[in-house]
PDB file of C-alpha atoms and ligand atoms in Angstrom:
ATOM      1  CA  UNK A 591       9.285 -79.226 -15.010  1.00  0.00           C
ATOM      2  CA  UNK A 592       9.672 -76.457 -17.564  1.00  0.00           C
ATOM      3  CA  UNK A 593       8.065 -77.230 -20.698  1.00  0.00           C
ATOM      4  CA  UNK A 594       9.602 -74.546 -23.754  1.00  0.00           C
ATOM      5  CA  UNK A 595       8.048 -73.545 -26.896  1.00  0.00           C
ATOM      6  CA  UNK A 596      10.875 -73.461 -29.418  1.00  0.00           C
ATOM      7  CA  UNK A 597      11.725 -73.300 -32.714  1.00  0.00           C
ATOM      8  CA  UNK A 598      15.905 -72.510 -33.597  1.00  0.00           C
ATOM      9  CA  UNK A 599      15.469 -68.714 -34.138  1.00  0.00           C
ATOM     10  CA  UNK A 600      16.924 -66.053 -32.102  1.00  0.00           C
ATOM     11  CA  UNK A 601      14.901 -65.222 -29.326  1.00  0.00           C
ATOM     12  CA  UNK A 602      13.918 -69.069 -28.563  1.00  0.00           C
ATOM     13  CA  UNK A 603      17.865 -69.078 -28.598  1.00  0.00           C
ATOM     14  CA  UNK A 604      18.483 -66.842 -25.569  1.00  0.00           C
ATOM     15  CA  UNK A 605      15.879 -69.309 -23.122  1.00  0.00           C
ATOM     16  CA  UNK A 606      17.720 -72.657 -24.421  1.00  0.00           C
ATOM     17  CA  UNK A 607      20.890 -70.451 -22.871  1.00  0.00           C
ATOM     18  CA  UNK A 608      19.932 -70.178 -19.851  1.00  0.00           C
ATOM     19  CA  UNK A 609      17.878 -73.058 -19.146  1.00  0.00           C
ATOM     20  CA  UNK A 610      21.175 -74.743 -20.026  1.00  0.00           C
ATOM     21  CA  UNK A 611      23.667 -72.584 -17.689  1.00  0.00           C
ATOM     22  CA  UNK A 612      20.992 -72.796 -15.153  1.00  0.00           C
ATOM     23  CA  UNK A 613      20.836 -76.399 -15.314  1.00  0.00           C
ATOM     24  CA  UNK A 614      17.283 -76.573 -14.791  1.00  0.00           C
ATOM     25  CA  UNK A 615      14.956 -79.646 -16.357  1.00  0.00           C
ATOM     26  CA  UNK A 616      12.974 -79.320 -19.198  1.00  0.00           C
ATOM     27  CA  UNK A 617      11.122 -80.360 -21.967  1.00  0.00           C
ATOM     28  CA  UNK A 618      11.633 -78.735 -25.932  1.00  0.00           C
ATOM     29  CA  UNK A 619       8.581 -78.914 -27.525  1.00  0.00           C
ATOM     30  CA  UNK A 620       9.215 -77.959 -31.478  1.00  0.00           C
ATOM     31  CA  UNK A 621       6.724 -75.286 -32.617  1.00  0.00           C
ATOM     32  CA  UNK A 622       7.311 -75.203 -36.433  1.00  0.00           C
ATOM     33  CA  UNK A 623       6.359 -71.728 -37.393  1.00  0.00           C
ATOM     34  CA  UNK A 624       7.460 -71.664 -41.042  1.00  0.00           C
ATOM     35  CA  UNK A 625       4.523 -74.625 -40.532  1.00  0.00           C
ATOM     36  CA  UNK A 626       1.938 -71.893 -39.040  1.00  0.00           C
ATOM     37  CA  UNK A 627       1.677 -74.431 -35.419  1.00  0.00           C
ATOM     38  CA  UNK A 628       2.212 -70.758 -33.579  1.00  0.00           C
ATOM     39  CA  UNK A 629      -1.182 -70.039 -34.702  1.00  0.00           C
ATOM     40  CA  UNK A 630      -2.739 -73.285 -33.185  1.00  0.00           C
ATOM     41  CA  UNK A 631      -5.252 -72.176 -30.461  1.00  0.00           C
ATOM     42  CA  UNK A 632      -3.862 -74.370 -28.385  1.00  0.00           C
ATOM     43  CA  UNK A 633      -0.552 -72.740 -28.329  1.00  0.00           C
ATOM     44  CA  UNK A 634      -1.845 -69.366 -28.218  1.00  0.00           C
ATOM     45  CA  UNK A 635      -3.711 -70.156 -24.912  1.00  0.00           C
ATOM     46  CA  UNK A 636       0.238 -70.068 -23.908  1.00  0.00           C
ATOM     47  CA  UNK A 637       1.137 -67.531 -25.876  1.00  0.00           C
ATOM     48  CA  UNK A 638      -1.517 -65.047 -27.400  1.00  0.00           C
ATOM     49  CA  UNK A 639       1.607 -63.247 -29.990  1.00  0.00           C
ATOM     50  CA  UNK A 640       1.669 -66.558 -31.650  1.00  0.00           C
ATOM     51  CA  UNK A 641       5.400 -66.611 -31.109  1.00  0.00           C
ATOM     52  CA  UNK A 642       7.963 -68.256 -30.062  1.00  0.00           C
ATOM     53  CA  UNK A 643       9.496 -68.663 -26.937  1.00  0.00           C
ATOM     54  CA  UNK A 644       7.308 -69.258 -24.627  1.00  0.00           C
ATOM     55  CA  UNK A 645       7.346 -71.994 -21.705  1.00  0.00           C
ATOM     56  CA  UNK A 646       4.802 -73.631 -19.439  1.00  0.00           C
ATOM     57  CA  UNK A 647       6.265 -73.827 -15.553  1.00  0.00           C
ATOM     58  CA  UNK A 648       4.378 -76.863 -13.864  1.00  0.00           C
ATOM     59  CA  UNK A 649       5.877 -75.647 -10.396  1.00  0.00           C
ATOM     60  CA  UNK A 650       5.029 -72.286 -10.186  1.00  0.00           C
ATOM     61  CA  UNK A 651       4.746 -69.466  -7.774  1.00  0.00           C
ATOM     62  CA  UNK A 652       2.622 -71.236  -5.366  1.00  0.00           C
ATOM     63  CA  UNK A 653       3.221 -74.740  -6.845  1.00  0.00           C
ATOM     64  CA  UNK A 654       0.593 -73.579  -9.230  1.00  0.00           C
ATOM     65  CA  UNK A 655       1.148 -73.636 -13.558  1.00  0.00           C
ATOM     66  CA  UNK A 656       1.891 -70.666 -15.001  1.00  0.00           C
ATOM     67  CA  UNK A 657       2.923 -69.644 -18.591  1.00  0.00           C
ATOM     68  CA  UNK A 658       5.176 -66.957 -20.010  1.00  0.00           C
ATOM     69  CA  UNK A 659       5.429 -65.689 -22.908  1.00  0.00           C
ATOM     70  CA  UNK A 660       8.445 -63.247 -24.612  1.00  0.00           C
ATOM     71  CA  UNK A 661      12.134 -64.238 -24.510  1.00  0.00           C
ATOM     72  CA  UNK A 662      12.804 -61.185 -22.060  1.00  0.00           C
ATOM     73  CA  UNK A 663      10.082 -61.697 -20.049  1.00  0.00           C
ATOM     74  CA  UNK A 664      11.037 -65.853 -19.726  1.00  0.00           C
ATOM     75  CA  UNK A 665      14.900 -64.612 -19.151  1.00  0.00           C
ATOM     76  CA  UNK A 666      13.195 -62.726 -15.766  1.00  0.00           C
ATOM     77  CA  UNK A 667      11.338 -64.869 -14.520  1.00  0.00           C
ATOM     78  CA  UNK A 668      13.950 -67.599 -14.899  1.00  0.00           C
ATOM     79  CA  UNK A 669      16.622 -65.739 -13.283  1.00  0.00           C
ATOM     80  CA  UNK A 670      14.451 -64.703 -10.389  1.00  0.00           C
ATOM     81  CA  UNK A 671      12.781 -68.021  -9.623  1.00  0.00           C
ATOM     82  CA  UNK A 672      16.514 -69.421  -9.606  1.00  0.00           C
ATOM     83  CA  UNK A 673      18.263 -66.316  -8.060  1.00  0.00           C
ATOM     84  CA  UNK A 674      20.944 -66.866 -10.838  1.00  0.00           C
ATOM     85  CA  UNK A 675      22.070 -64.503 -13.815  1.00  0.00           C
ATOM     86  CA  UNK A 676      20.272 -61.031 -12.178  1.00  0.00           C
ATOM     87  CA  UNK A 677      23.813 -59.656 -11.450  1.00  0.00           C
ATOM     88  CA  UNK A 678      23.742 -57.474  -8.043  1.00  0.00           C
ATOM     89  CA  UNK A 679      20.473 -55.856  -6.597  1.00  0.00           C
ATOM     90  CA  UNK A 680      21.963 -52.301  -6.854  1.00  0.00           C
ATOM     91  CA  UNK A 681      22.609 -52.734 -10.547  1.00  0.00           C
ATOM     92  CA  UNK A 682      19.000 -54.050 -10.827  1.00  0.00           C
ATOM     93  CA  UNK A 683      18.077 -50.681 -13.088  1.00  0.00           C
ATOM     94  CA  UNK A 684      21.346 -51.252 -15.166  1.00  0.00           C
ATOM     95  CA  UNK A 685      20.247 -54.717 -15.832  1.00  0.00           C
ATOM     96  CA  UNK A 686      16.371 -54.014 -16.765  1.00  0.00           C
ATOM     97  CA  UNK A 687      17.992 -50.504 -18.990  1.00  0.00           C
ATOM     98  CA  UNK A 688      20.257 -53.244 -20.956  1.00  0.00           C
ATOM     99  CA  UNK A 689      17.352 -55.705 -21.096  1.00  0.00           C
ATOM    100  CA  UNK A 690      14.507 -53.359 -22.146  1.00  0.00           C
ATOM    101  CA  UNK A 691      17.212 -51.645 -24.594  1.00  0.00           C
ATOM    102  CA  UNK A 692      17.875 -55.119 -26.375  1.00  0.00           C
ATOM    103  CA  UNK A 693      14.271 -56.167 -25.969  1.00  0.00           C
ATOM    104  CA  UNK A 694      12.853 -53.307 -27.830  1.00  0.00           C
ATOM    105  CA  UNK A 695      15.551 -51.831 -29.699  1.00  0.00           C
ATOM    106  CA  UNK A 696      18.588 -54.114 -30.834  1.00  0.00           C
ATOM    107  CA  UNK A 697      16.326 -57.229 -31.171  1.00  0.00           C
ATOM    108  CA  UNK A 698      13.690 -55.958 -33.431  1.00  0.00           C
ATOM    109  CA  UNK A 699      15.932 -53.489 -35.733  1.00  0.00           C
ATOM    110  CA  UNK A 700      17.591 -56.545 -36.314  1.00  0.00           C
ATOM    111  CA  UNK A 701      14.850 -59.151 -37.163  1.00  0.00           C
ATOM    112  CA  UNK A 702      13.639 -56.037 -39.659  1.00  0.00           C
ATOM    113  CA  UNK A 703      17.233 -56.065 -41.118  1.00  0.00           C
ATOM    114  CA  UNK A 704      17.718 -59.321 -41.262  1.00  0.00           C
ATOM    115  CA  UNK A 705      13.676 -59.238 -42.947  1.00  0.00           C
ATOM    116  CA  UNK A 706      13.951 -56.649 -45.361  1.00  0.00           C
ATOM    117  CA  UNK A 707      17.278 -58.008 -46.808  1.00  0.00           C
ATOM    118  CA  UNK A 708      15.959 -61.908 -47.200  1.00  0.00           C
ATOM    119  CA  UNK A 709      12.490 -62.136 -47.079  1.00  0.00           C
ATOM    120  CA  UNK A 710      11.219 -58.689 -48.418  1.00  0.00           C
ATOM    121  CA  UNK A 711      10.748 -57.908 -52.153  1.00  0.00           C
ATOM    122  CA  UNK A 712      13.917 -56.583 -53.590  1.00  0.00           C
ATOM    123  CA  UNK A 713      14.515 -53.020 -54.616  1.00  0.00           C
ATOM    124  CA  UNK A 714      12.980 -51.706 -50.867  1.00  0.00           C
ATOM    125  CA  UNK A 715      16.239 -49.574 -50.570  1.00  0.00           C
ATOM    126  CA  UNK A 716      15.300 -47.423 -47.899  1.00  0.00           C
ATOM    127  CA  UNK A 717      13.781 -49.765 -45.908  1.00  0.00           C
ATOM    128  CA  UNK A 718      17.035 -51.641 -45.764  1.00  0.00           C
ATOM    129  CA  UNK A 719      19.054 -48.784 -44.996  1.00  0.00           C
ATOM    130  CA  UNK A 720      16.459 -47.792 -41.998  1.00  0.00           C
ATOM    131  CA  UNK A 721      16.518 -51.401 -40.276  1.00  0.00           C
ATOM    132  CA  UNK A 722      20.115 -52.316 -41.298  1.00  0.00           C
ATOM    133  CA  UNK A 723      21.541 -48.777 -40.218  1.00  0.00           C
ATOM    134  CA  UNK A 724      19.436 -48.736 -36.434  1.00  0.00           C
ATOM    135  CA  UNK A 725      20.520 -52.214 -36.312  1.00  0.00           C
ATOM    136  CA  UNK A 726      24.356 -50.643 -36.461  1.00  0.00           C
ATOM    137  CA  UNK A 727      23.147 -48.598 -34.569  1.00  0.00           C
ATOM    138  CA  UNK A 728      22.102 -50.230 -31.398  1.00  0.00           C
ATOM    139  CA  UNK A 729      25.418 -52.616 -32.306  1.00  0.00           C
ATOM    140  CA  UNK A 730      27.583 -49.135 -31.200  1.00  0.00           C
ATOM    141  CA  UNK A 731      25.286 -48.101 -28.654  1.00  0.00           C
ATOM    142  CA  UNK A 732      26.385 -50.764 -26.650  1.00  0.00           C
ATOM    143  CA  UNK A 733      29.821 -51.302 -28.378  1.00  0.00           C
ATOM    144  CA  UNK A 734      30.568 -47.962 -26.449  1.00  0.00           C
ATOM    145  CA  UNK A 735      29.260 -48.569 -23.098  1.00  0.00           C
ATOM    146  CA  UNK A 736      31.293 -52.031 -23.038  1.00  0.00           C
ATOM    147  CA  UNK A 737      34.662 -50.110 -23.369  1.00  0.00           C
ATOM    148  CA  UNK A 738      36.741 -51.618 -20.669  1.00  0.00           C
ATOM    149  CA  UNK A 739      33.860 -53.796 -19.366  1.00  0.00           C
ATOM    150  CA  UNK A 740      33.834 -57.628 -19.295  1.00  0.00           C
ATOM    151  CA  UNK A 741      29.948 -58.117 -19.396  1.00  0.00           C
ATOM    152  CA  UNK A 742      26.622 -55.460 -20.055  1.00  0.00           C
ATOM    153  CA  UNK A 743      25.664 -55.201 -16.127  1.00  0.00           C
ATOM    154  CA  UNK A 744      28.575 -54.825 -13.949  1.00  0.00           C
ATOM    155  CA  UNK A 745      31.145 -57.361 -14.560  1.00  0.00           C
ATOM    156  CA  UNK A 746      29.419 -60.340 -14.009  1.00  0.00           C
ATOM    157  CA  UNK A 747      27.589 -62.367 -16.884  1.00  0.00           C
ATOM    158  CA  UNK A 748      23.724 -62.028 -16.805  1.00  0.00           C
ATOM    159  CA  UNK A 749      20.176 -62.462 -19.113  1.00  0.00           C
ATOM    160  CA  UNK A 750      21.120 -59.263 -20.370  1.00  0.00           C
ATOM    161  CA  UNK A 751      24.687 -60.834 -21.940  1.00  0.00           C
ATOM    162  CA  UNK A 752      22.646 -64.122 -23.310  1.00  0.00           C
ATOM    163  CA  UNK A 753      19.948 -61.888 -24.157  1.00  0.00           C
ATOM    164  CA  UNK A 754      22.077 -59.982 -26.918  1.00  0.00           C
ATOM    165  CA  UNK A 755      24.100 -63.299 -27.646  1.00  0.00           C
ATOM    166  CA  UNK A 756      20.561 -64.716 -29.249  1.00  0.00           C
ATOM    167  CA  UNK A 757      20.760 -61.751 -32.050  1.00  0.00           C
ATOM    168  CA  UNK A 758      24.397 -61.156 -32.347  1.00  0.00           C
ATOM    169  CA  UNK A 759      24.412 -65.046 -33.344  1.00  0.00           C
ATOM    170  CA  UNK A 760      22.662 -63.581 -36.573  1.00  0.00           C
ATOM    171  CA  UNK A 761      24.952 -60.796 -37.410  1.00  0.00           C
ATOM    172  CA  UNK A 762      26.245 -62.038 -40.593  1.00  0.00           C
ATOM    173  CA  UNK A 763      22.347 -61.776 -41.795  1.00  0.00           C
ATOM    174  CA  UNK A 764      21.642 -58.529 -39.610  1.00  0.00           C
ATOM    175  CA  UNK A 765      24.859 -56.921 -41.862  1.00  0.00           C
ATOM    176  CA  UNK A 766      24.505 -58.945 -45.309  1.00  0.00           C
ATOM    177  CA  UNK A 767      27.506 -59.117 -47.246  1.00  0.00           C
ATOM    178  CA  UNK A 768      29.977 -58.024 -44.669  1.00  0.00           C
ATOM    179  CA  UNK A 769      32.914 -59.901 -43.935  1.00  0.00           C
ATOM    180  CA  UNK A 770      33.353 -59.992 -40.042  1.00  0.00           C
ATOM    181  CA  UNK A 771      30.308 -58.608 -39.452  1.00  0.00           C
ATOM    182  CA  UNK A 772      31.225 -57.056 -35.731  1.00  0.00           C
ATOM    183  CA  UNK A 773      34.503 -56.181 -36.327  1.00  0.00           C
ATOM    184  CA  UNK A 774      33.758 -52.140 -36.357  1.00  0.00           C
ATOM    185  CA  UNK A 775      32.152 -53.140 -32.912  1.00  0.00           C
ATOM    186  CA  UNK A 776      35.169 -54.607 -30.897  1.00  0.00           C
ATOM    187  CA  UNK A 777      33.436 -54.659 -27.719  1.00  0.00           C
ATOM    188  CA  UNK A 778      30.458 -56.458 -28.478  1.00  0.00           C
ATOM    189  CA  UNK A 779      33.118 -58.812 -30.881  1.00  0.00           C
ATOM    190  CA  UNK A 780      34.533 -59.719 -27.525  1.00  0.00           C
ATOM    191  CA  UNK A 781      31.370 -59.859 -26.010  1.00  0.00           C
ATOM    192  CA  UNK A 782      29.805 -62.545 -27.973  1.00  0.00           C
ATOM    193  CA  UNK A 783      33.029 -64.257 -27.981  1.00  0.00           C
ATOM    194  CA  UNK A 784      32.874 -64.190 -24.487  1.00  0.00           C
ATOM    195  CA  UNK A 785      29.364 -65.726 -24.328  1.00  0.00           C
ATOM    196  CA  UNK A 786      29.748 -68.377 -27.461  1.00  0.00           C
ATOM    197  CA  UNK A 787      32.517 -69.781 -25.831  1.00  0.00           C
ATOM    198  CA  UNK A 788      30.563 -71.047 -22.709  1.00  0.00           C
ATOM    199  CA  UNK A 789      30.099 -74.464 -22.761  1.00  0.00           C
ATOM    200  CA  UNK A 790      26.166 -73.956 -22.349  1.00  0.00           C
ATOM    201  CA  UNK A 791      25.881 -72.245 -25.618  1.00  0.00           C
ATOM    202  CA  UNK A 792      26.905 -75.386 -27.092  1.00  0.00           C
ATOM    203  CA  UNK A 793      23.995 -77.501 -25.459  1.00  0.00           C
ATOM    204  CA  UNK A 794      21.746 -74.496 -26.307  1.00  0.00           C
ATOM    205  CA  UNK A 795      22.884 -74.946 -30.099  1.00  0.00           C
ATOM    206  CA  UNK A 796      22.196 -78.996 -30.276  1.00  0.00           C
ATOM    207  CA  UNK A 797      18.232 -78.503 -28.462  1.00  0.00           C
ATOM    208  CA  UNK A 798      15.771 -79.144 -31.153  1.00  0.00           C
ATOM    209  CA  UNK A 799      18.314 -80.664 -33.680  1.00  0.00           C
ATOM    210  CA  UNK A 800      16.899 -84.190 -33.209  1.00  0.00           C
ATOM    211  CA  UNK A 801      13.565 -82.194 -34.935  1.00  0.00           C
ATOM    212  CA  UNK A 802      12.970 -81.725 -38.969  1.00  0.00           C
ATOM    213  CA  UNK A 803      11.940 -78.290 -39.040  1.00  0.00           C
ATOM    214  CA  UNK A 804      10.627 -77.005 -42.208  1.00  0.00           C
ATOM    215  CA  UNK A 805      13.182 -75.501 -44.026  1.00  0.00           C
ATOM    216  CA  UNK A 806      11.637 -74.414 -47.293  1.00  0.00           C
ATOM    217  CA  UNK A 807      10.284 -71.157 -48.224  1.00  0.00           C
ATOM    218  CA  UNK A 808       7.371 -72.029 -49.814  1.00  0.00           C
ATOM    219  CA  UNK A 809       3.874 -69.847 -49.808  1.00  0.00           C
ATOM    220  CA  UNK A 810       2.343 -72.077 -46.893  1.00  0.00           C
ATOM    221  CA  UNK A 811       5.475 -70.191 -45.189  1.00  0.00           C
ATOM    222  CA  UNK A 812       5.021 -66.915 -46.054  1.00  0.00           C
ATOM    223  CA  UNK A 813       1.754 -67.040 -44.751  1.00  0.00           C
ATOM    224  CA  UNK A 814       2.584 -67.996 -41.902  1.00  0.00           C
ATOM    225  CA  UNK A 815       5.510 -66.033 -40.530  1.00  0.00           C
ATOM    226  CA  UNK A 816       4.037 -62.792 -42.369  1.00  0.00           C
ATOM    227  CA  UNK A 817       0.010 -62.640 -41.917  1.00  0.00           C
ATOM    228  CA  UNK A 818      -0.604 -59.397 -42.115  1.00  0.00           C
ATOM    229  CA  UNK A 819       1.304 -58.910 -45.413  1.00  0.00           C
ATOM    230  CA  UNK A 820      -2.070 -61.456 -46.060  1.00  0.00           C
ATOM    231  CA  UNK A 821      -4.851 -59.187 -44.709  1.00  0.00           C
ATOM    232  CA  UNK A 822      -8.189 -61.077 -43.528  1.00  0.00           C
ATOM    233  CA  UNK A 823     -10.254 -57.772 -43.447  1.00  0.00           C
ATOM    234  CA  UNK A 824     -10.691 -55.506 -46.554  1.00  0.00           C
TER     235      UNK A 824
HETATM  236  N1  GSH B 512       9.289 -60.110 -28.490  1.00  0.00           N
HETATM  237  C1  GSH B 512       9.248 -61.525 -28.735  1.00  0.00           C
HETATM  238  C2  GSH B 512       9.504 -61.781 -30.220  1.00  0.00           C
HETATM  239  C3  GSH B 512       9.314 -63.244 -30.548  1.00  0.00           C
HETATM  240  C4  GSH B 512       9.565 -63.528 -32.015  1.00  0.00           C
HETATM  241  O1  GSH B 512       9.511 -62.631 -32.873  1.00  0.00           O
HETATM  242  N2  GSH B 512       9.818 -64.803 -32.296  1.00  0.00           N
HETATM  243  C5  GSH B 512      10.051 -65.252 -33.640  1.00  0.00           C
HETATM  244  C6  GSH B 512      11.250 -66.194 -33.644  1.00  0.00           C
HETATM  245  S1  GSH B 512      12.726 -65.340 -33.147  1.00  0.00           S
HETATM  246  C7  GSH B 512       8.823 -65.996 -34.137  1.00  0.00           C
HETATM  247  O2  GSH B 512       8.110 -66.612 -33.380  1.00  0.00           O
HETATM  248  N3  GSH B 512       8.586 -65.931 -35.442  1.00  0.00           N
HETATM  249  C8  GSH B 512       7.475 -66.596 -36.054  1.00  0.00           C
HETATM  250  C9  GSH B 512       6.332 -65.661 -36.317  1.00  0.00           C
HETATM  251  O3  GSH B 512       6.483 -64.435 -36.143  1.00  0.00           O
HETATM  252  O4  GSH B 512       5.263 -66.138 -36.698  1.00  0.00           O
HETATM  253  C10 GSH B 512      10.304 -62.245 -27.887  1.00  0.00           C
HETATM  254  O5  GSH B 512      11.318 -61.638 -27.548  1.00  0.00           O
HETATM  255  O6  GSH B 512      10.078 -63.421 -27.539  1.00  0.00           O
END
């Protein structure tokens, strides 16, 4: 039994994906972070960050519990414990470039955007333009190298194709104020098309809707999702 550490945001998103195409049992446990419950101690014996996804495997390697913590390192392990979604060995470097590339690039540039132009003081102009314009950036990155390709690694569908899906979900907020926000990216428009139209993505969308998460922004949440704009040490 897989227990997962979720709360709806992006990267929890990508894990409900594919423990839904995977078809593999688990159990959602809600970790409301606009609540500060990522900072419990007893979830950050599973996940030191204090983020979330994270998931507790009862039947690990060995039969033995592990955790693991970070969407893309969750999306790994997942895919090799069940052999599915790892595309072919030889593109194995292809899929970890595209992986690493979204993990560390595409992902974060656009939780900054999506920061600076909701949660962030107004008037932070080039701060905006830095995250927002890297985000774009990343967006044509891999716009171009899915010219005339169904899927990121090869032309199968892998964790590296849900593994974008989770942020290009939020590119409406990662490109504020634009109409079809991935229209100047046809590629990845098609892409995410692809992927949203899998019936999986609708059972990822409904897990933790039976859960009131908090919703307002109030200062309990600030300080929670942003600590260190709170520091402890002078
Ligand atoms: N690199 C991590 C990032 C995790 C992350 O930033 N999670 C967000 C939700 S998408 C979160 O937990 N936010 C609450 C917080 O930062 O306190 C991953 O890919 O899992």
């Amino acid at each position: 039994m897989i227990r997962f550490y979720f709360h709806p945001t992006p990267n929890p998103a990508k894990v409900a994906l594919f423990l839904e195409e995977a078809e593999l049992p688990y159990e959602t446990i809600p970790v409301d972070t606009s609540k500060g419950e990522q900072h419990a101690a007893a979830f950050r014996a599973i996940n030191p960050n204090g983020k979330v996804p994270a998931i507790v495997d009862t039947q690990g390697p060995g039969g033995k519990e592990v955790r693991v913590f970070d969407s893309t390192a969750i999306l790994l392990y997942l895919a090799e414990k069940t052999g599915k979604f790892l595309g072919a060995p030889e593109e194995r470097a292809e899929l970890l470039s595209w992986l690493l590339f979204i993990a560390s690039g595409l992902g974060p540039f656009s939780g900054q955007a999506v920061h600076f132009q909701f949660a962030a003081p107004e008037g932070l102009d080039y701060a905006v333009n830095r995250y927002r314009r890297e985000a774009e950036r990343h967006y044509q990155v891999l716009n171009d190298h899915l010219a005339g390709r169904s899927h990121i690694v090869g032309e199968t569908y892998t964790i590296a194709d849900m593994s974008v899906w989770g942020w290009l979900d939020r590119a409406s907020r990662v490109r504020k104020g634009a109409e079809d926000p991935l229209a100047p990216f046809p590629h990845l428009k098609r892409l995410f098309e692809t992927v949203d139209a899998r019936p999986a993505v609708a059972a990822a969308r409904a897990v933790g809707k039976d859960y009131d998460f908090k919703k307002t922004n109030d200062e309990e949440t600030k300080r929670a999702l942003f600590p260190s704009n709170y520091p402890s040490v002078a």
